[in-house]
mmCIF file of C-alpha atoms in Angstrom:
data_model
loop_
_atom_site.group_PDB
_atom_site.id
_atom_site.type_symbol
_atom_site.label_atom_id
_atom_site.label_comp_id
_atom_site.label_asym_id
_atom_site.label_seq_id
_atom_site.Cartn_x
_atom_site.Cartn_y
_atom_site.Cartn_z
ATOM 1 C CA MET A 30 -13.457 -14.732 -36.915
ATOM 2 C CA GLN A 31 -10.934 -12.663 -34.935
ATOM 3 C CA LEU A 32 -9.739 -14.504 -31.837
ATOM 4 C CA TYR A 33 -6.701 -12.409 -30.997
ATOM 5 C CA ASN A 34 -5.625 -8.782 -30.534
ATOM 6 C CA THR A 35 -4.974 -6.650 -33.590
ATOM 7 C CA LEU A 36 -4.081 -3.393 -31.828
ATOM 8 C CA SER A 37 -0.820 -2.495 -30.132
ATOM 9 C CA ALA A 38 -0.784 -1.234 -26.546
ATOM 10 C CA LYS A 39 -0.142 2.314 -27.760
ATOM 11 C CA GLU A 40 -3.042 2.164 -30.207
ATOM 12 C CA ARG A 41 -5.346 0.838 -27.495
ATOM 13 C CA GLU A 42 -4.188 3.519 -25.075
ATOM 14 C CA ALA A 43 -5.095 6.208 -27.616
ATOM 15 C CA LEU A 44 -8.553 4.670 -28.092
ATOM 16 C CA ILE A 45 -9.172 4.619 -24.337
ATOM 17 C CA GLU A 46 -8.256 8.302 -24.091
ATOM 18 C CA GLU A 47 -10.453 9.135 -27.072
ATOM 19 C CA ALA A 48 -13.439 7.241 -25.646
ATOM 20 C CA GLY A 49 -13.241 9.135 -22.364
ATOM 21 C CA GLN A 50 -15.125 6.390 -20.516
ATOM 22 C CA ASP A 51 -14.429 5.211 -16.988
ATOM 23 C CA ARG A 52 -13.288 1.607 -16.698
ATOM 24 C CA LEU A 53 -13.414 -0.812 -13.769
ATOM 25 C CA THR A 54 -10.452 -3.018 -12.859
ATOM 26 C CA ILE A 55 -11.679 -6.400 -11.648
ATOM 27 C CA SER A 56 -10.221 -9.767 -10.682
ATOM 28 C CA PHE A 57 -11.803 -13.135 -9.967
ATOM 29 C CA TYR A 58 -11.041 -16.831 -10.015
ATOM 30 C CA GLN A 59 -12.999 -20.052 -9.861
ATOM 31 C CA TYR A 60 -11.906 -23.649 -9.611
ATOM 32 C CA ALA A 61 -14.132 -25.838 -11.801
ATOM 33 C CA HIS A 62 -13.850 -28.733 -14.222
ATOM 34 C CA ILE A 63 -13.568 -27.389 -17.773
ATOM 35 C CA GLY A 64 -13.686 -30.179 -20.330
ATOM 36 C CA ASN A 65 -12.271 -28.252 -23.274
ATOM 37 C CA PRO A 66 -10.336 -25.141 -22.180
ATOM 38 C CA SER A 67 -9.602 -24.098 -25.790
ATOM 39 C CA ILE A 68 -13.282 -23.912 -26.743
ATOM 40 C CA PHE A 69 -14.055 -22.085 -23.495
ATOM 41 C CA ARG A 70 -11.170 -19.688 -24.170
ATOM 42 C CA ASN A 71 -12.551 -18.805 -27.597
ATOM 43 C CA HIS A 72 -16.050 -18.374 -26.183
ATOM 44 C CA LEU A 73 -14.755 -15.852 -23.636
ATOM 45 C CA PHE A 74 -12.659 -13.947 -26.160
ATOM 46 C CA ILE A 75 -15.543 -13.519 -28.618
ATOM 47 C CA HIS A 76 -17.989 -12.249 -26.003
ATOM 48 C CA TRP A 77 -15.556 -10.147 -23.980
ATOM 49 C CA ASN A 78 -13.930 -8.564 -26.994
ATOM 50 C CA ASP A 79 -17.384 -7.273 -28.004
ATOM 51 C CA LEU A 80 -17.707 -5.715 -24.532
ATOM 52 C CA ASP A 81 -14.296 -4.018 -24.831
ATOM 53 C CA VAL A 82 -12.868 -6.093 -21.998
ATOM 54 C CA LEU A 83 -9.086 -5.910 -21.618
ATOM 55 C CA GLY A 84 -6.926 -8.023 -19.360
ATOM 56 C CA ARG A 85 -5.012 -11.200 -18.633
ATOM 57 C CA ILE A 86 -7.105 -14.349 -18.277
ATOM 58 C CA TYR A 87 -5.844 -17.898 -17.746
ATOM 59 C CA VAL A 88 -8.066 -20.897 -18.496
ATOM 60 C CA ALA A 89 -7.249 -24.522 -17.657
ATOM 61 C CA HIS A 90 -8.993 -27.811 -17.006
ATOM 62 C CA GLU A 91 -9.071 -26.783 -13.323
ATOM 63 C CA GLY A 92 -10.835 -23.417 -13.806
ATOM 64 C CA ILE A 93 -10.254 -19.747 -14.592
ATOM 65 C CA ASN A 94 -8.100 -16.934 -13.176
ATOM 66 C CA ALA A 95 -8.937 -13.462 -14.505
ATOM 67 C CA GLN A 96 -7.548 -9.956 -14.042
ATOM 68 C CA LEU A 97 -9.201 -7.467 -16.333
ATOM 69 C CA SER A 98 -10.804 -4.095 -16.923
ATOM 70 C CA VAL A 99 -14.193 -3.348 -18.468
ATOM 71 C CA PRO A 100 -15.925 -0.065 -19.353
ATOM 72 C CA ALA A 101 -18.182 0.866 -16.443
ATOM 73 C CA ALA A 102 -21.045 1.247 -18.920
ATOM 74 C CA ASN A 103 -20.601 -2.410 -19.944
ATOM 75 C CA PHE A 104 -20.300 -3.867 -16.467
ATOM 76 C CA GLU A 105 -23.887 -5.121 -16.209
ATOM 77 C CA ALA A 106 -23.613 -6.852 -19.589
ATOM 78 C CA PHE A 107 -20.291 -8.379 -18.517
ATOM 79 C CA LYS A 108 -21.811 -9.596 -15.247
ATOM 80 C CA ALA A 109 -24.804 -11.042 -17.113
ATOM 81 C CA HIS A 110 -22.449 -13.026 -19.333
ATOM 82 C CA LEU A 111 -20.600 -14.389 -16.304
ATOM 83 C CA ASP A 112 -23.908 -15.418 -14.737
ATOM 84 C CA SER A 113 -24.855 -17.248 -17.938
ATOM 85 C CA ILE A 114 -21.949 -19.653 -17.293
ATOM 86 C CA SER A 115 -23.036 -22.167 -14.648
ATOM 87 C CA PHE A 116 -19.820 -22.254 -12.576
ATOM 88 C CA LEU A 117 -19.341 -18.472 -12.780
ATOM 89 C CA LYS A 118 -22.834 -17.455 -11.678
ATOM 90 C CA ASP A 119 -22.502 -15.074 -8.712
ATOM 91 C CA VAL A 120 -18.728 -15.551 -8.611
ATOM 92 C CA ARG A 121 -17.106 -13.037 -6.250
ATOM 93 C CA LEU A 122 -15.626 -10.093 -8.164
ATOM 94 C CA ASN A 123 -12.768 -8.199 -6.531
ATOM 95 C CA ILE A 124 -13.104 -4.592 -7.686
ATOM 96 C CA ALA A 125 -9.916 -2.543 -7.394
ATOM 97 C CA ILE A 126 -9.622 0.054 -4.649
ATOM 98 C CA GLU A 127 -7.859 2.483 -6.992
ATOM 99 C CA GLN A 128 -9.088 2.622 -10.574
ATOM 100 C CA ASP A 129 -6.958 3.306 -13.632
ATOM 101 C CA ASN A 130 -8.486 3.309 -17.104
ATOM 102 C CA LYS A 131 -5.201 1.977 -18.509
ATOM 103 C CA SER A 132 -4.612 -0.875 -16.065
ATOM 104 C CA PHE A 133 -4.756 -3.273 -19.042
ATOM 105 C CA LEU A 134 -4.206 -2.480 -22.709
ATOM 106 C CA LYS A 135 -4.837 -5.841 -24.403
ATOM 107 C CA LEU A 136 -7.232 -8.740 -24.080
ATOM 108 C CA LYS A 137 -5.205 -11.908 -23.535
ATOM 109 C CA VAL A 138 -7.081 -15.143 -22.864
ATOM 110 C CA LYS A 139 -4.590 -18.000 -22.604
ATOM 111 C CA VAL A 140 -4.959 -21.735 -22.100
ATOM 112 C CA ARG A 141 -2.600 -23.034 -19.428
ATOM 113 C CA LYS A 142 -1.978 -26.317 -17.645
ATOM 114 C CA LYS A 143 -2.991 -24.609 -14.423
ATOM 115 C CA ILE A 144 -4.629 -21.300 -13.549
ATOM 116 C CA LEU A 145 -1.965 -20.806 -10.871
ATOM 117 C CA ALA A 146 1.658 -21.809 -11.412
ATOM 118 C CA ASP A 147 2.144 -23.652 -8.113
ATOM 119 C CA GLY A 148 4.503 -26.483 -9.063
ATOM 120 C CA LEU A 149 2.375 -28.960 -7.109
ATOM 121 C CA ASN A 150 1.199 -32.418 -8.047
ATOM 122 C CA ASP A 151 -2.463 -31.996 -7.210
ATOM 123 C CA ALA A 152 -3.073 -35.747 -7.484
ATOM 124 C CA THR A 153 -1.328 -36.231 -4.129
ATOM 125 C CA PHE A 154 -3.921 -34.282 -2.083
ATOM 126 C CA ASP A 155 -7.516 -33.086 -2.142
ATOM 127 C CA VAL A 156 -7.481 -29.525 -3.474
ATOM 128 C CA THR A 157 -11.127 -29.062 -2.442
ATOM 129 C CA ASN A 158 -10.355 -29.667 1.255
ATOM 130 C CA LYS A 159 -9.626 -25.994 1.848
ATOM 131 C CA GLY A 160 -9.181 -23.878 4.940
ATOM 132 C CA VAL A 161 -11.904 -21.821 6.589
ATOM 133 C CA HIS A 162 -12.692 -18.604 4.708
ATOM 134 C CA VAL A 163 -12.973 -15.541 6.964
ATOM 135 C CA ASN A 164 -14.169 -11.993 6.300
ATOM 136 C CA ALA A 165 -12.360 -8.814 7.302
ATOM 137 C CA GLN A 166 -13.929 -8.560 10.750
ATOM 138 C CA LYS A 167 -13.144 -12.171 11.689
ATOM 139 C CA PHE A 168 -9.675 -11.819 10.174
ATOM 140 C CA ASN A 169 -8.964 -8.828 12.427
ATOM 141 C CA GLU A 170 -10.060 -10.855 15.449
ATOM 142 C CA LEU A 171 -7.972 -13.872 14.463
ATOM 143 C CA ILE A 172 -4.730 -12.002 13.922
ATOM 144 C CA GLU A 173 -4.972 -10.465 17.403
ATOM 145 C CA ASP A 174 -5.181 -13.951 18.930
ATOM 146 C CA PRO A 175 -1.808 -14.947 20.473
ATOM 147 C CA ASP A 176 -2.390 -18.493 19.178
ATOM 148 C CA THR A 177 -2.461 -17.265 15.567
ATOM 149 C CA ILE A 178 0.434 -17.365 13.112
ATOM 150 C CA LEU A 179 -0.176 -14.972 10.217
ATOM 151 C CA VAL A 180 1.544 -15.758 6.912
ATOM 152 C CA ASP A 181 1.801 -13.702 3.721
ATOM 153 C CA MET A 182 1.568 -16.097 0.742
ATOM 154 C CA ARG A 183 2.912 -13.556 -1.769
ATOM 155 C CA ASN A 184 6.395 -12.966 -3.182
ATOM 156 C CA HIS A 185 9.138 -10.733 -1.791
ATOM 157 C CA TYR A 186 8.517 -7.796 -4.134
ATOM 158 C CA GLU A 187 4.821 -7.771 -3.160
ATOM 159 C CA SER A 188 5.198 -7.850 0.624
ATOM 160 C CA GLU A 189 8.096 -5.383 0.441
ATOM 161 C CA ILE A 190 5.719 -2.471 -0.207
ATOM 162 C CA GLY A 191 2.836 -3.596 1.996
ATOM 163 C CA HIS A 192 1.691 -6.331 4.380
ATOM 164 C CA PHE A 193 -0.419 -6.965 7.453
ATOM 165 C CA LYS A 194 1.071 -6.094 10.835
ATOM 166 C CA ASN A 195 3.084 -8.909 12.408
ATOM 167 C CA ALA A 196 2.825 -11.135 9.332
ATOM 168 C CA ILE A 197 5.532 -13.604 8.359
ATOM 169 C CA THR A 198 6.705 -12.478 4.903
ATOM 170 C CA PRO A 199 8.853 -15.188 3.235
ATOM 171 C CA ASP A 200 11.712 -13.857 1.101
ATOM 172 C CA VAL A 201 10.711 -15.873 -1.969
ATOM 173 C CA ASP A 202 10.453 -15.336 -5.721
ATOM 174 C CA THR A 203 7.547 -17.686 -6.353
ATOM 175 C CA PHE A 204 4.480 -19.081 -4.613
ATOM 176 C CA ARG A 205 5.865 -22.607 -4.867
ATOM 177 C CA ASP A 206 9.056 -21.584 -3.046
ATOM 178 C CA SER A 207 7.079 -20.387 -0.038
ATOM 179 C CA LEU A 208 5.135 -23.615 0.570
ATOM 180 C CA ASP A 209 8.013 -25.803 1.775
ATOM 181 C CA ILE A 210 9.723 -22.954 3.639
ATOM 182 C CA ILE A 211 6.595 -22.146 5.634
ATOM 183 C CA GLU A 212 5.887 -25.810 6.389
ATOM 184 C CA LYS A 213 9.422 -26.322 7.691
ATOM 185 C CA ASP A 214 9.435 -23.140 9.787
ATOM 186 C CA LEU A 215 6.044 -23.892 11.348
ATOM 187 C CA GLU A 216 6.465 -27.652 11.775
ATOM 188 C CA ALA A 217 6.198 -27.436 15.564
ATOM 189 C CA PHE A 218 2.874 -25.579 15.479
ATOM 190 C CA LYS A 219 0.738 -27.903 13.331
ATOM 191 C CA GLU A 220 -1.419 -29.093 16.204
ATOM 192 C CA ASP A 221 -1.970 -26.106 18.483
ATOM 193 C CA LYS A 222 -1.676 -22.880 16.464
ATOM 194 C CA LYS A 223 -4.084 -21.227 14.051
ATOM 195 C CA LEU A 224 -2.473 -20.839 10.632
ATOM 196 C CA VAL A 225 -3.987 -17.749 8.976
ATOM 197 C CA MET A 226 -3.012 -16.882 5.416
ATOM 198 C CA TYR A 227 -3.631 -14.065 2.969
ATOM 199 C CA CYS A 228 -2.685 -13.067 -0.571
ATOM 200 C CA THR A 229 -3.770 -10.488 -3.150
ATOM 201 C CA GLY A 230 -7.162 -11.840 -4.205
ATOM 202 C CA GLY A 231 -7.418 -15.247 -2.567
ATOM 203 C CA ILE A 232 -6.400 -17.717 -5.266
ATOM 204 C CA ARG A 233 -2.996 -18.636 -3.829
ATOM 205 C CA CYS A 234 -4.534 -19.296 -0.415
ATOM 206 C CA GLU A 235 -7.127 -21.618 -1.978
ATOM 207 C CA LYS A 236 -4.379 -24.020 -2.968
ATOM 208 C CA ALA A 237 -2.079 -23.339 0.000
ATOM 209 C CA SER A 238 -4.763 -23.979 2.619
ATOM 210 C CA ALA A 239 -5.582 -27.381 1.097
ATOM 211 C CA TYR A 240 -1.873 -28.167 0.862
ATOM 212 C CA TYR A 241 -1.199 -27.346 4.517
ATOM 213 C CA LYS A 242 -4.215 -29.306 5.706
ATOM 214 C CA HIS A 243 -2.842 -32.239 3.748
ATOM 215 C CA LYS A 244 0.506 -31.702 5.517
ATOM 216 C CA GLY A 245 -1.114 -31.978 8.933
ATOM 217 C CA PHE A 246 -1.991 -28.446 10.006
ATOM 218 C CA LYS A 247 -5.193 -28.734 12.040
ATOM 219 C CA ASN A 248 -6.472 -25.139 12.126
ATOM 220 C CA VAL A 249 -6.140 -23.421 8.758
ATOM 221 C CA PHE A 250 -7.822 -20.138 7.805
ATOM 222 C CA GLN A 251 -7.642 -17.877 4.760
ATOM 223 C CA LEU A 252 -8.724 -14.291 4.112
ATOM 224 C CA GLU A 253 -11.768 -14.390 1.830
ATOM 225 C CA GLY A 254 -11.124 -12.312 -1.292
ATOM 226 C CA GLY A 255 -7.597 -11.441 -0.200
ATOM 227 C CA ILE A 256 -6.262 -7.959 0.466
ATOM 228 C CA ILE A 257 -8.479 -6.414 -2.215
ATOM 229 C CA GLU A 258 -11.726 -7.541 -0.585
ATOM 230 C CA TYR A 259 -10.374 -6.867 2.910
ATOM 231 C CA ALA A 260 -9.704 -3.215 2.053
ATOM 232 C CA ARG A 261 -13.220 -2.822 0.648
ATOM 233 C CA GLN A 262 -14.871 -4.389 3.700
ATOM 234 C CA ALA A 263 -12.713 -2.416 6.137
ATOM 235 C CA LYS A 264 -13.773 0.813 4.459
ATOM 236 C CA ASP A 265 -17.458 -0.065 4.063
ATOM 237 C CA GLN A 266 -17.814 -1.401 7.618
ATOM 238 C CA ASN A 267 -15.550 1.174 9.252
ATOM 239 C CA LEU A 268 -13.217 -1.531 10.570
ATOM 240 C CA GLU A 269 -9.677 -0.936 11.763
ATOM 241 C CA ASN A 270 -7.333 -1.345 8.791
ATOM 242 C CA LYS A 271 -4.486 -3.608 9.845
ATOM 243 C CA PHE A 272 -2.760 -3.583 6.457
ATOM 244 C CA ILE A 273 0.171 -1.181 6.150
ATOM 245 C CA GLY A 274 1.393 0.234 2.862
ATOM 246 C CA LYS A 275 0.466 -0.685 -0.697
ATOM 247 C CA ASN A 276 -1.070 -3.796 -2.216
ATOM 248 C CA PHE A 277 1.000 -4.926 -5.206
ATOM 249 C CA VAL A 278 -1.138 -5.700 -8.275
ATOM 250 C CA PHE A 279 -0.218 -7.387 -11.550
ATOM 251 C CA ASP A 280 -1.280 -4.727 -14.014
ATOM 252 C CA HIS A 281 0.024 -1.374 -15.198
ATOM 253 C CA ARG A 282 -0.824 0.251 -11.859
ATOM 254 C CA ARG A 283 1.617 -2.085 -10.069
ATOM 255 C CA GLY A 284 0.050 -1.171 -6.745
ATOM 256 C CA GLU A 285 -2.910 0.376 -4.962
ATOM 257 C CA ARG A 286 -2.582 2.271 -1.707
ATOM 258 C CA ILE A 287 -4.295 0.717 1.312
ATOM 259 C CA SER A 288 -2.758 2.923 3.996
ATOM 260 C CA GLU A 289 -0.645 6.075 3.910
ATOM 261 C CA ASP A 290 2.377 4.259 5.329
ATOM 262 C CA VAL A 291 5.455 3.966 3.099
ATOM 263 C CA ILE A 292 7.366 0.962 4.413
ATOM 264 C CA SER A 293 9.887 0.382 1.616
ATOM 265 C CA HIS A 294 12.782 2.306 0.089
ATOM 266 C CA CYS A 295 14.097 3.327 -3.303
ATOM 267 C CA HIS A 296 16.399 0.547 -4.471
ATOM 268 C CA GLN A 297 18.864 3.089 -5.858
ATOM 269 C CA CYS A 298 19.216 5.767 -3.165
ATOM 270 C CA GLY A 299 17.495 4.337 -0.088
ATOM 271 C CA GLN A 300 14.945 7.100 0.386
ATOM 272 C CA PRO A 301 11.414 6.113 1.497
ATOM 273 C CA CYS A 302 9.499 5.056 -1.617
ATOM 274 C CA ASP A 303 7.014 2.358 -2.656
ATOM 275 C CA THR A 304 6.665 2.990 -6.404
ATOM 276 C CA HIS A 305 7.457 -0.035 -8.532
ATOM 277 C CA VAL A 306 8.696 0.600 -12.067
ATOM 278 C CA ASN A 307 10.217 -1.445 -14.870
ATOM 279 C CA CYS A 308 13.629 -0.584 -16.274
ATOM 280 C CA ALA A 309 13.144 1.466 -19.455
ATOM 281 C CA ASN A 310 15.748 -0.615 -21.296
ATOM 282 C CA GLU A 311 13.559 -3.053 -23.247
ATOM 283 C CA ALA A 312 16.208 -5.770 -22.998
ATOM 284 C CA CYS A 313 16.001 -5.605 -19.200
ATOM 285 C CA HIS A 314 12.556 -4.602 -17.828
ATOM 286 C CA LEU A 315 13.739 -5.325 -14.290
ATOM 287 C CA LEU A 316 11.010 -4.645 -11.736
ATOM 288 C CA PHE A 317 12.318 -2.448 -8.928
ATOM 289 C CA ILE A 318 11.433 0.457 -6.627
ATOM 290 C CA GLN A 319 12.539 3.885 -7.867
ATOM 291 C CA CYS A 320 11.876 7.383 -6.489
ATOM 292 C CA GLU A 321 11.197 10.410 -8.722
ATOM 293 C CA ASP A 322 14.691 11.860 -8.221
ATOM 294 C CA CYS A 323 16.399 8.623 -9.269
ATOM 295 C CA ALA A 324 14.000 8.219 -12.184
ATOM 296 C CA LYS A 325 15.164 11.584 -13.516
ATOM 297 C CA LYS A 326 18.822 10.917 -12.774
ATOM 298 C CA MET A 327 18.781 7.404 -14.284
ATOM 299 C CA ASN A 328 16.378 8.131 -17.150
ATOM 300 C CA ASP A 329 13.968 5.498 -15.739
ATOM 301 C CA CYS A 330 16.649 2.789 -15.826
ATOM 302 C CA CYS A 331 17.996 0.394 -13.200
ATOM 303 C CA SER A 332 21.705 0.850 -13.954
ATOM 304 C CA ASN A 333 24.181 3.040 -15.828
ATOM 305 C CA GLU A 334 24.614 0.275 -18.395
ATOM 306 C CA CYS A 335 20.885 0.210 -19.112
ATOM 307 C CA LYS A 336 20.812 4.012 -19.114
ATOM 308 C CA GLU A 337 23.448 4.091 -21.861
ATOM 309 C CA ILE A 338 21.591 1.502 -23.940
ATOM 310 C CA HIS A 339 18.265 3.293 -23.487
ATOM 311 C CA ALA A 340 19.853 6.520 -24.783
ATOM 312 C CA LEU A 341 20.801 4.882 -28.095
ATOM 313 C CA PRO A 342 18.583 5.230 -31.182
ATOM 314 C CA TYR A 343 15.848 2.606 -31.128
ATOM 315 C CA GLU A 344 17.208 0.727 -34.142
ATOM 316 C CA GLU A 345 20.595 0.408 -32.430
ATOM 317 C CA GLN A 346 18.893 -0.976 -29.338
ATOM 318 C CA LYS A 347 17.109 -3.560 -31.495
ATOM 319 C CA ALA A 348 20.398 -4.515 -33.140
ATOM 320 C CA LEU A 349 21.999 -5.091 -29.728
ATOM 321 C CA ARG A 350 19.148 -7.401 -28.743
ATOM 322 C CA LYS A 351 19.172 -9.367 -31.996
ATOM 323 C CA GLY A 352 20.022 -13.019 -31.544
ATOM 324 C CA LYS A 353 20.162 -12.773 -27.752
ATOM 325 C CA THR A 354 17.883 -14.525 -25.303
ATOM 326 C CA VAL A 355 16.527 -11.797 -23.072
ATOM 327 C CA SER A 356 13.807 -11.627 -20.471
ATOM 328 C CA ASN A 357 11.125 -9.186 -21.546
ATOM 329 C CA LYS A 358 8.627 -10.160 -18.910
ATOM 330 C CA ILE A 359 7.003 -7.142 -17.340
ATOM 331 C CA PHE A 360 7.177 -8.582 -13.842
ATOM 332 C CA LYS A 361 10.714 -9.945 -13.930
ATOM 333 C CA LYS A 362 11.659 -10.515 -10.283
ATOM 334 C CA GLY A 363 13.088 -7.482 -8.518
ATOM 335 C CA ARG A 364 16.545 -8.789 -7.614
ATOM 336 C CA SER A 365 19.783 -7.525 -9.122
ATOM 337 C CA GLU A 366 23.307 -6.692 -8.016
ATOM 338 C CA VAL A 367 22.864 -3.194 -9.475
ATOM 339 C CA LEU A 368 20.217 -2.355 -6.871
ATOM 340 C CA LYS A 369 22.306 -1.095 -3.954
ATOM 341 C CA PHE A 370 19.424 -0.673 -1.516
ATOM 342 C CA LYS A 371 17.471 -3.830 -2.292
ATOM 343 C CA LYS A 372 17.509 -5.908 0.908
#
C-alpha cells in the first residue's frame, strides 16, 4: 500500500490546475498522548491521501501539528475523519485568511520527537499548566492595559513583515532562542505585570506559557488560535484590528495580509516591501524580502554570485552542487551578508 508521495511538486501543481477546484488552507495542533506515532502517521496518510489532502504534518508521542490544504468539496469528509479520532474531535481549525490552491503541493506526514522543535526538556516542568487563553476582544483589551507586556513569540523574519502594535519582537532565529532572552529581559516584572503572548496559530504559546509559569511569571496569557484566528474574529465581530502588516505563514504563500500597512523593506534596495521569496539558486534558497524591480534585476536571486549560477544550464548547476553539503531548506533563515538592507 502506498504510504508516500509519488508525484513531484510540478506534477501535482498541474493536477491542481486541471481539477479547477477551490482548496482550503488549514492549520491545527493538539497535544495528546500517542502511543505509537508511526501507526498513527500511516493511518493519517492513508485516509488523507484519499481525500487529496496536501501539507506538512508532524506526529509525535506528544501530539500532532498540521498545516495543510484540502479541496473545499472534501472538507466535510476531512472534518468527519478528524472527529472520528477521540483527541481530535472538535479540534480548533485555523482557516487561512487568504486562500491559495497551491499553498502545499505534497502530502508529508512525518514522525518527530516533538511536534514543535523547542529544545526544552519537558520533564522539568508541567507542560499542561498553560497560560490563560483569550479571544480577540479580550486580547485587544489586555494589550491596552499599561500593566501588560506584549511579546511576539515568532522569529525575526516573521515579525519583520507584521506584528501587533507595541509588541516586543525578539531578534531571534528560533523559538528556543527567544525563551531565555525574554525571561532575562522581563525578570523584574514576573510578579506585577501581565505577560501576554502571541504567535501564528497558537502552538508556540502553548509551550511558552507553561514554561514562563514554571519560571515564576504569575499572570500569563496567550492569544487563542494565534494571529490567524485573531484576524478572523476581528473581521467577523467588527473589532479594531491591532495587527499591522502581514502574517508570515510556512507554506508557498509565505504570508497573508492582515492590514494594508507595509512595515518592512526590500533587503536589496531598501524600498518598502513585504514579499518574502527564496533565492532561485537551488544551492542557496535563502529566504529574504525582494521587491519586483530587484527580482527582475537579480533574476530572482539574492546575490550576483547566485545570479551567475542560476543562469548556467541546469546540468552545470547540478555538477557544481555535487559532493557539497548545501542547505536546501525552503525556509532557511533570512540572514546573509549579501543583503545590504537587512537590519
